[in-house]
Amino acid sequence: MEITVDQRLEFLTALVVAYNEKIAQNKETFDWVEYPDNNYVYSLIKQISIENHPEIYPFLDAIWAEDLYTELYFYFDNEMNYVEKFTKKSPFNNFDIEDFGKIIHQIYIKENIKEFFLYHSQELNQLVQYVKSIMFSKEEVTMALQDLYKTPIPNCHIVVSLLFNGGFGPSYKGESYCLRGVGFENKKYILSADRLKENFFHEVSHPLVNALIDKYCDNFKFDELLLKEAQDKGLPTCYATLKTLLYEYFVRVNEIYLVKKYISQERYLYNIAWVKSIGFIYIEELVKVLEKTKSFYTTYEDVLVHELLPDLEKINFCLKK
């Protein structure tokens, strides 16, 4: 399984870190930005000289969510040329994405970012080697995922960074990517093998689950009451639509099911409590539904259609009373 630091993602993310550190007035919206107090990060912020590039500010304000950066970086080459037309809806509202690409390349060249990464290549390699040292068995996690989904699992790459918090799972040209922020305290990396495995379960599940939700969700009666309740209970702002809530609900159900079965009861209880605290308040009930009914069906798709989606639909209906 390939594990890398991708300098394209590193640079795009560092721009936001620099903007949040030096310029942004709305710092609370960059809730995914969580970077360590170490020489690599602050040297990169200094190298970017964000204060000299006000032309990029409107774009950074418009695209504050990290999941959007994790889609965009594929469309740049290793010299930060914008080389491929973004195939999805532009995240910039009224701004031209090609203008963004041109500005990014100009900053990359003017501030000698390529030389920065060459100079810090040893530190980046140490991060990769650390993740390799705690790496789980690809065969083990693939078998666990296949046992649940009963379908081939997408090929997946792991990309690590010190510049963001949490994990993200973009797909590009049929490949899946598990992007993982790695903590750094007291001159040591802090990411456990269990947390990396949980993240992998989550991100590899997205392309499988999202496609099924797209296929079937219109057959069920979900409405904004379900989203509103989740938002009132702490749902992160990046999950702003009902469809996104459904994606996340069932990906998290499956992740936590796998955590309980293949990692530990302790991690299961931790994850249940955490996920409830961020708005997915019915997660435990849905995990139990999956546990009780999975053996009755030959595919995960059937479990989702005949058990999981109907159960959440009933919950949604009860909110109307």
mmCIF file of N, CA, C and O in Angstrom, residues 175-228:
data_model
loop_
_atom_site.group_PDB
_atom_site.id
_atom_site.type_symbol
_atom_site.label_atom_id
_atom_site.label_comp_id
_atom_site.label_asym_id
_atom_site.label_seq_id
_atom_site.Cartn_x
_atom_site.Cartn_y
_atom_site.Cartn_z
ATOM 1 N N GLU A 175 -9.309 5.630 -8.207
ATOM 2 C CA GLU A 175 -8.471 5.310 -7.054
ATOM 3 C C GLU A 175 -9.008 6.062 -5.829
ATOM 4 O O GLU A 175 -9.511 7.174 -5.939
ATOM 5 N N SER A 176 -8.893 5.442 -4.662
ATOM 6 C CA SER A 176 -9.279 6.088 -3.415
ATOM 7 C C SER A 176 -8.033 6.561 -2.670
ATOM 8 O O SER A 176 -6.960 5.957 -2.781
ATOM 9 N N TYR A 177 -8.211 7.640 -1.895
ATOM 10 C CA TYR A 177 -7.094 8.216 -1.152
ATOM 11 C C TYR A 177 -7.524 8.438 0.286
ATOM 12 O O TYR A 177 -8.563 9.057 0.542
ATOM 13 N N CYS A 178 -6.748 7.914 1.206
ATOM 14 C CA CYS A 178 -6.986 8.127 2.628
ATOM 15 C C CYS A 178 -5.979 9.175 3.095
ATOM 16 O O CYS A 178 -4.790 8.892 3.227
ATOM 17 N N LEU A 179 -6.452 10.403 3.294
ATOM 18 C CA LEU A 179 -5.584 11.496 3.711
ATOM 19 C C LEU A 179 -5.665 11.631 5.222
ATOM 20 O O LEU A 179 -6.759 11.694 5.780
ATOM 21 N N ARG A 180 -4.535 11.704 5.883
ATOM 22 C CA ARG A 180 -4.542 11.668 7.339
ATOM 23 C C ARG A 180 -3.612 12.714 7.918
ATOM 24 O O ARG A 180 -2.419 12.761 7.586
ATOM 25 N N GLY A 181 -4.174 13.576 8.776
ATOM 26 C CA GLY A 181 -3.343 14.491 9.538
ATOM 27 C C GLY A 181 -2.691 13.756 10.694
ATOM 28 O O GLY A 181 -3.350 12.975 11.391
ATOM 29 N N VAL A 182 -1.408 13.996 10.920
ATOM 30 C CA VAL A 182 -0.659 13.311 11.969
ATOM 31 C C VAL A 182 -0.253 14.333 13.027
ATOM 32 O O VAL A 182 0.401 15.332 12.717
ATOM 33 N N GLY A 183 -0.654 14.097 14.275
ATOM 34 C CA GLY A 183 -0.308 15.010 15.354
ATOM 35 C C GLY A 183 1.185 14.983 15.672
ATOM 36 O O GLY A 183 1.898 14.035 15.336
ATOM 37 N N PHE A 184 1.639 16.038 16.333
ATOM 38 C CA PHE A 184 3.056 16.157 16.657
ATOM 39 C C PHE A 184 3.167 16.902 17.974
ATOM 40 O O PHE A 184 2.823 18.075 18.067
ATOM 41 N N GLU A 185 3.624 16.208 19.033
ATOM 42 C CA GLU A 185 3.778 16.830 20.344
ATOM 43 C C GLU A 185 5.073 16.351 20.981
ATOM 44 O O GLU A 185 5.453 15.185 20.862
ATOM 45 N N ASN A 186 5.742 17.267 21.670
ATOM 46 C CA ASN A 186 6.990 16.939 22.356
ATOM 47 C C ASN A 186 7.988 16.246 21.420
ATOM 48 O O ASN A 186 8.652 15.273 21.783
ATOM 49 N N LYS A 187 8.046 16.777 20.185
ATOM 50 C CA LYS A 187 8.965 16.291 19.161
ATOM 51 C C LYS A 187 8.697 14.835 18.757
ATOM 52 O O LYS A 187 9.585 14.146 18.244
ATOM 53 N N LYS A 188 7.467 14.386 18.970
ATOM 54 C CA LYS A 188 7.097 13.028 18.577
ATOM 55 C C LYS A 188 5.779 13.050 17.814
ATOM 56 O O LYS A 188 4.880 13.827 18.122
ATOM 57 N N TYR A 189 5.665 12.175 16.810
ATOM 58 C CA TYR A 189 4.400 12.006 16.102
ATOM 59 C C TYR A 189 3.415 11.274 17.006
ATOM 60 O O TYR A 189 3.807 10.392 17.780
ATOM 61 N N ILE A 190 2.134 11.634 16.905
ATOM 62 C CA ILE A 190 1.113 10.959 17.708
ATOM 63 C C ILE A 190 -0.043 10.525 16.812
ATOM 64 O O ILE A 190 -0.992 11.255 16.586
ATOM 65 N N LEU A 191 0.076 9.340 16.296
ATOM 66 C CA LEU A 191 -1.005 8.692 15.567
ATOM 67 C C LEU A 191 -0.858 7.199 15.805
ATOM 68 O O LEU A 191 0.201 6.632 15.528
ATOM 69 N N SER A 192 -1.908 6.576 16.323
ATOM 70 C CA SER A 192 -1.822 5.149 16.634
ATOM 71 C C SER A 192 -2.227 4.317 15.427
ATOM 72 O O SER A 192 -2.938 4.782 14.529
ATOM 73 N N ALA A 193 -1.795 3.065 15.444
ATOM 74 C CA ALA A 193 -2.186 2.144 14.382
ATOM 75 C C ALA A 193 -3.697 1.962 14.343
ATOM 76 O O ALA A 193 -4.301 1.878 13.275
ATOM 77 N N ASP A 194 -4.342 1.933 15.522
ATOM 78 C CA ASP A 194 -5.800 1.758 15.563
ATOM 79 C C ASP A 194 -6.515 2.939 14.921
ATOM 80 O O ASP A 194 -7.467 2.765 14.156
ATOM 81 N N ARG A 195 -6.072 4.151 15.215
ATOM 82 C CA ARG A 195 -6.728 5.327 14.640
ATOM 83 C C ARG A 195 -6.511 5.400 13.134
ATOM 84 O O ARG A 195 -7.401 5.814 12.390
ATOM 85 N N LEU A 196 -5.331 5.004 12.689
ATOM 86 C CA LEU A 196 -5.075 4.979 11.253
ATOM 87 C C LEU A 196 -5.973 3.946 10.571
ATOM 88 O O LEU A 196 -6.532 4.199 9.491
ATOM 89 N N LYS A 197 -6.153 2.803 11.198
ATOM 90 C CA LYS A 197 -7.015 1.761 10.640
ATOM 91 C C LYS A 197 -8.468 2.229 10.598
ATOM 92 O O LYS A 197 -9.183 2.015 9.613
ATOM 93 N N GLU A 198 -8.922 2.885 11.667
ATOM 94 C CA GLU A 198 -10.287 3.426 11.691
ATOM 95 C C GLU A 198 -10.499 4.420 10.556
ATOM 96 O O GLU A 198 -11.528 4.403 9.875
ATOM 97 N N ASN A 199 -9.523 5.290 10.389
ATOM 98 C CA ASN A 199 -9.590 6.279 9.313
ATOM 99 C C ASN A 199 -9.676 5.600 7.950
ATOM 100 O O ASN A 199 -10.439 6.015 7.062
ATOM 101 N N PHE A 200 -8.898 4.546 7.784
ATOM 102 C CA PHE A 200 -8.899 3.797 6.534
ATOM 103 C C PHE A 200 -10.267 3.148 6.295
ATOM 104 O O PHE A 200 -10.815 3.214 5.191
ATOM 105 N N PHE A 201 -10.838 2.511 7.314
ATOM 106 C CA PHE A 201 -12.186 1.947 7.198
ATOM 107 C C PHE A 201 -13.167 3.021 6.716
ATOM 108 O O PHE A 201 -13.999 2.781 5.839
ATOM 109 N N HIS A 202 -13.058 4.198 7.297
ATOM 110 C CA HIS A 202 -13.987 5.291 6.985
ATOM 111 C C HIS A 202 -13.830 5.758 5.541
ATOM 112 O O HIS A 202 -14.813 5.817 4.785
ATOM 113 N N GLU A 203 -12.603 6.084 5.156
ATOM 114 C CA GLU A 203 -12.405 6.707 3.851
ATOM 115 C C GLU A 203 -12.624 5.736 2.698
ATOM 116 O O GLU A 203 -13.167 6.128 1.655
ATOM 117 N N VAL A 204 -12.228 4.477 2.856
ATOM 118 C CA VAL A 204 -12.460 3.511 1.785
ATOM 119 C C VAL A 204 -13.951 3.208 1.648
ATOM 120 O O VAL A 204 -14.426 2.868 0.556
ATOM 121 N N SER A 205 -14.706 3.386 2.724
ATOM 122 C CA SER A 205 -16.150 3.149 2.669
ATOM 123 C C SER A 205 -16.888 4.200 1.847
ATOM 124 O O SER A 205 -17.955 3.907 1.283
ATOM 125 N N HIS A 206 -16.356 5.412 1.800
ATOM 126 C CA HIS A 206 -17.101 6.500 1.158
ATOM 127 C C HIS A 206 -17.494 6.218 -0.295
ATOM 128 O O HIS A 206 -18.669 6.369 -0.651
ATOM 129 N N PRO A 207 -16.567 5.843 -1.180
ATOM 130 C CA PRO A 207 -17.006 5.627 -2.569
ATOM 131 C C PRO A 207 -18.008 4.495 -2.715
ATOM 132 O O PRO A 207 -18.864 4.537 -3.608
ATOM 133 N N LEU A 208 -17.954 3.509 -1.831
ATOM 134 C CA LEU A 208 -18.907 2.404 -1.880
ATOM 135 C C LEU A 208 -20.276 2.830 -1.366
ATOM 136 O O LEU A 208 -21.303 2.586 -1.996
ATOM 137 N N VAL A 209 -20.298 3.487 -0.217
ATOM 138 C CA VAL A 209 -21.562 3.885 0.405
ATOM 139 C C VAL A 209 -22.210 5.043 -0.339
ATOM 140 O O VAL A 209 -23.427 5.046 -0.579
ATOM 141 N N ASN A 210 -21.414 6.043 -0.718
ATOM 142 C CA ASN A 210 -21.996 7.209 -1.386
ATOM 143 C C ASN A 210 -22.739 6.816 -2.655
ATOM 144 O O ASN A 210 -23.817 7.348 -2.948
ATOM 145 N N ALA A 211 -22.176 5.889 -3.415
ATOM 146 C CA ALA A 211 -22.835 5.451 -4.657
ATOM 147 C C ALA A 211 -24.175 4.787 -4.372
ATOM 148 O O ALA A 211 -25.150 4.980 -5.120
ATOM 149 N N LEU A 212 -24.258 4.035 -3.286
ATOM 150 C CA LEU A 212 -25.517 3.375 -2.935
ATOM 151 C C LEU A 212 -26.549 4.374 -2.424
ATOM 152 O O LEU A 212 -27.744 4.250 -2.722
ATOM 153 N N ILE A 213 -26.113 5.373 -1.663
ATOM 154 C CA ILE A 213 -27.043 6.414 -1.210
ATOM 155 C C ILE A 213 -27.591 7.180 -2.410
ATOM 156 O O ILE A 213 -28.791 7.464 -2.496
ATOM 157 N N ASP A 214 -26.712 7.506 -3.364
ATOM 158 C CA ASP A 214 -27.169 8.181 -4.587
ATOM 159 C C ASP A 214 -28.213 7.333 -5.318
ATOM 160 O O ASP A 214 -29.180 7.859 -5.874
ATOM 161 N N LYS A 215 -28.023 6.048 -5.315
ATOM 162 C CA LYS A 215 -28.890 5.131 -6.048
ATOM 163 C C LYS A 215 -30.260 4.982 -5.396
ATOM 164 O O LYS A 215 -31.285 4.891 -6.095
ATOM 165 N N TYR A 216 -30.305 4.995 -4.049
ATOM 166 C CA TYR A 216 -31.531 4.591 -3.368
ATOM 167 C C TYR A 216 -32.212 5.661 -2.508
ATOM 168 O O TYR A 216 -33.370 5.481 -2.120
ATOM 169 N N CYS A 217 -31.547 6.748 -2.178
ATOM 170 C CA CYS A 217 -32.115 7.644 -1.165
ATOM 171 C C CYS A 217 -33.436 8.267 -1.597
ATOM 172 O O CYS A 217 -34.295 8.547 -0.754
ATOM 173 N N ASP A 218 -33.644 8.452 -2.900
ATOM 174 C CA ASP A 218 -34.906 9.042 -3.355
ATOM 175 C C ASP A 218 -36.092 8.099 -3.173
ATOM 176 O O ASP A 218 -37.249 8.523 -3.306
ATOM 177 N N ASN A 219 -35.828 6.837 -2.872
ATOM 178 C CA ASN A 219 -36.900 5.884 -2.611
ATOM 179 C C ASN A 219 -37.419 5.974 -1.181
ATOM 180 O O ASN A 219 -38.389 5.289 -0.823
ATOM 181 N N PHE A 220 -36.780 6.829 -0.377
ATOM 182 C CA PHE A 220 -37.144 6.958 1.031
ATOM 183 C C PHE A 220 -37.489 8.414 1.332
ATOM 184 O O PHE A 220 -37.045 9.324 0.633
ATOM 185 N N LYS A 221 -38.263 8.611 2.375
ATOM 186 C CA LYS A 221 -38.741 9.950 2.723
ATOM 187 C C LYS A 221 -37.898 10.533 3.845
ATOM 188 O O LYS A 221 -38.198 10.354 5.029
ATOM 189 N N PHE A 222 -36.836 11.205 3.448
ATOM 190 C CA PHE A 222 -36.016 11.954 4.395
ATOM 191 C C PHE A 222 -36.254 13.438 4.154
ATOM 192 O O PHE A 222 -36.456 13.866 3.018
ATOM 193 N N ASP A 223 -36.243 14.209 5.220
ATOM 194 C CA ASP A 223 -36.434 15.648 5.043
ATOM 195 C C ASP A 223 -35.495 16.434 5.951
ATOM 196 O O ASP A 223 -34.671 15.855 6.673
ATOM 197 N N GLU A 224 -35.617 17.759 5.883
ATOM 198 C CA GLU A 224 -34.673 18.640 6.561
ATOM 199 C C GLU A 224 -34.748 18.556 8.077
ATOM 200 O O GLU A 224 -33.851 19.036 8.774
ATOM 201 N N LEU A 225 -35.820 17.963 8.633
ATOM 202 C CA LEU A 225 -35.901 17.818 10.083
ATOM 203 C C LEU A 225 -34.756 16.968 10.619
ATOM 204 O O LEU A 225 -34.211 17.236 11.697
ATOM 205 N N LEU A 226 -34.384 15.945 9.875
ATOM 206 C CA LEU A 226 -33.279 15.091 10.287
ATOM 207 C C LEU A 226 -31.969 15.878 10.293
ATOM 208 O O LEU A 226 -31.164 15.766 11.227
ATOM 209 N N LEU A 227 -31.760 16.690 9.262
ATOM 210 C CA LEU A 227 -30.567 17.525 9.187
ATOM 211 C C LEU A 227 -30.576 18.579 10.288
ATOM 212 O O LEU A 227 -29.548 18.806 10.953
ATOM 213 N N LYS A 228 -31.724 19.213 10.497
ATOM 214 C CA LYS A 228 -31.814 20.269 11.505
ATOM 215 C C LYS A 228 -31.512 19.731 12.905
ATOM 216 O O LYS A 228 -30.783 20.365 13.693
#
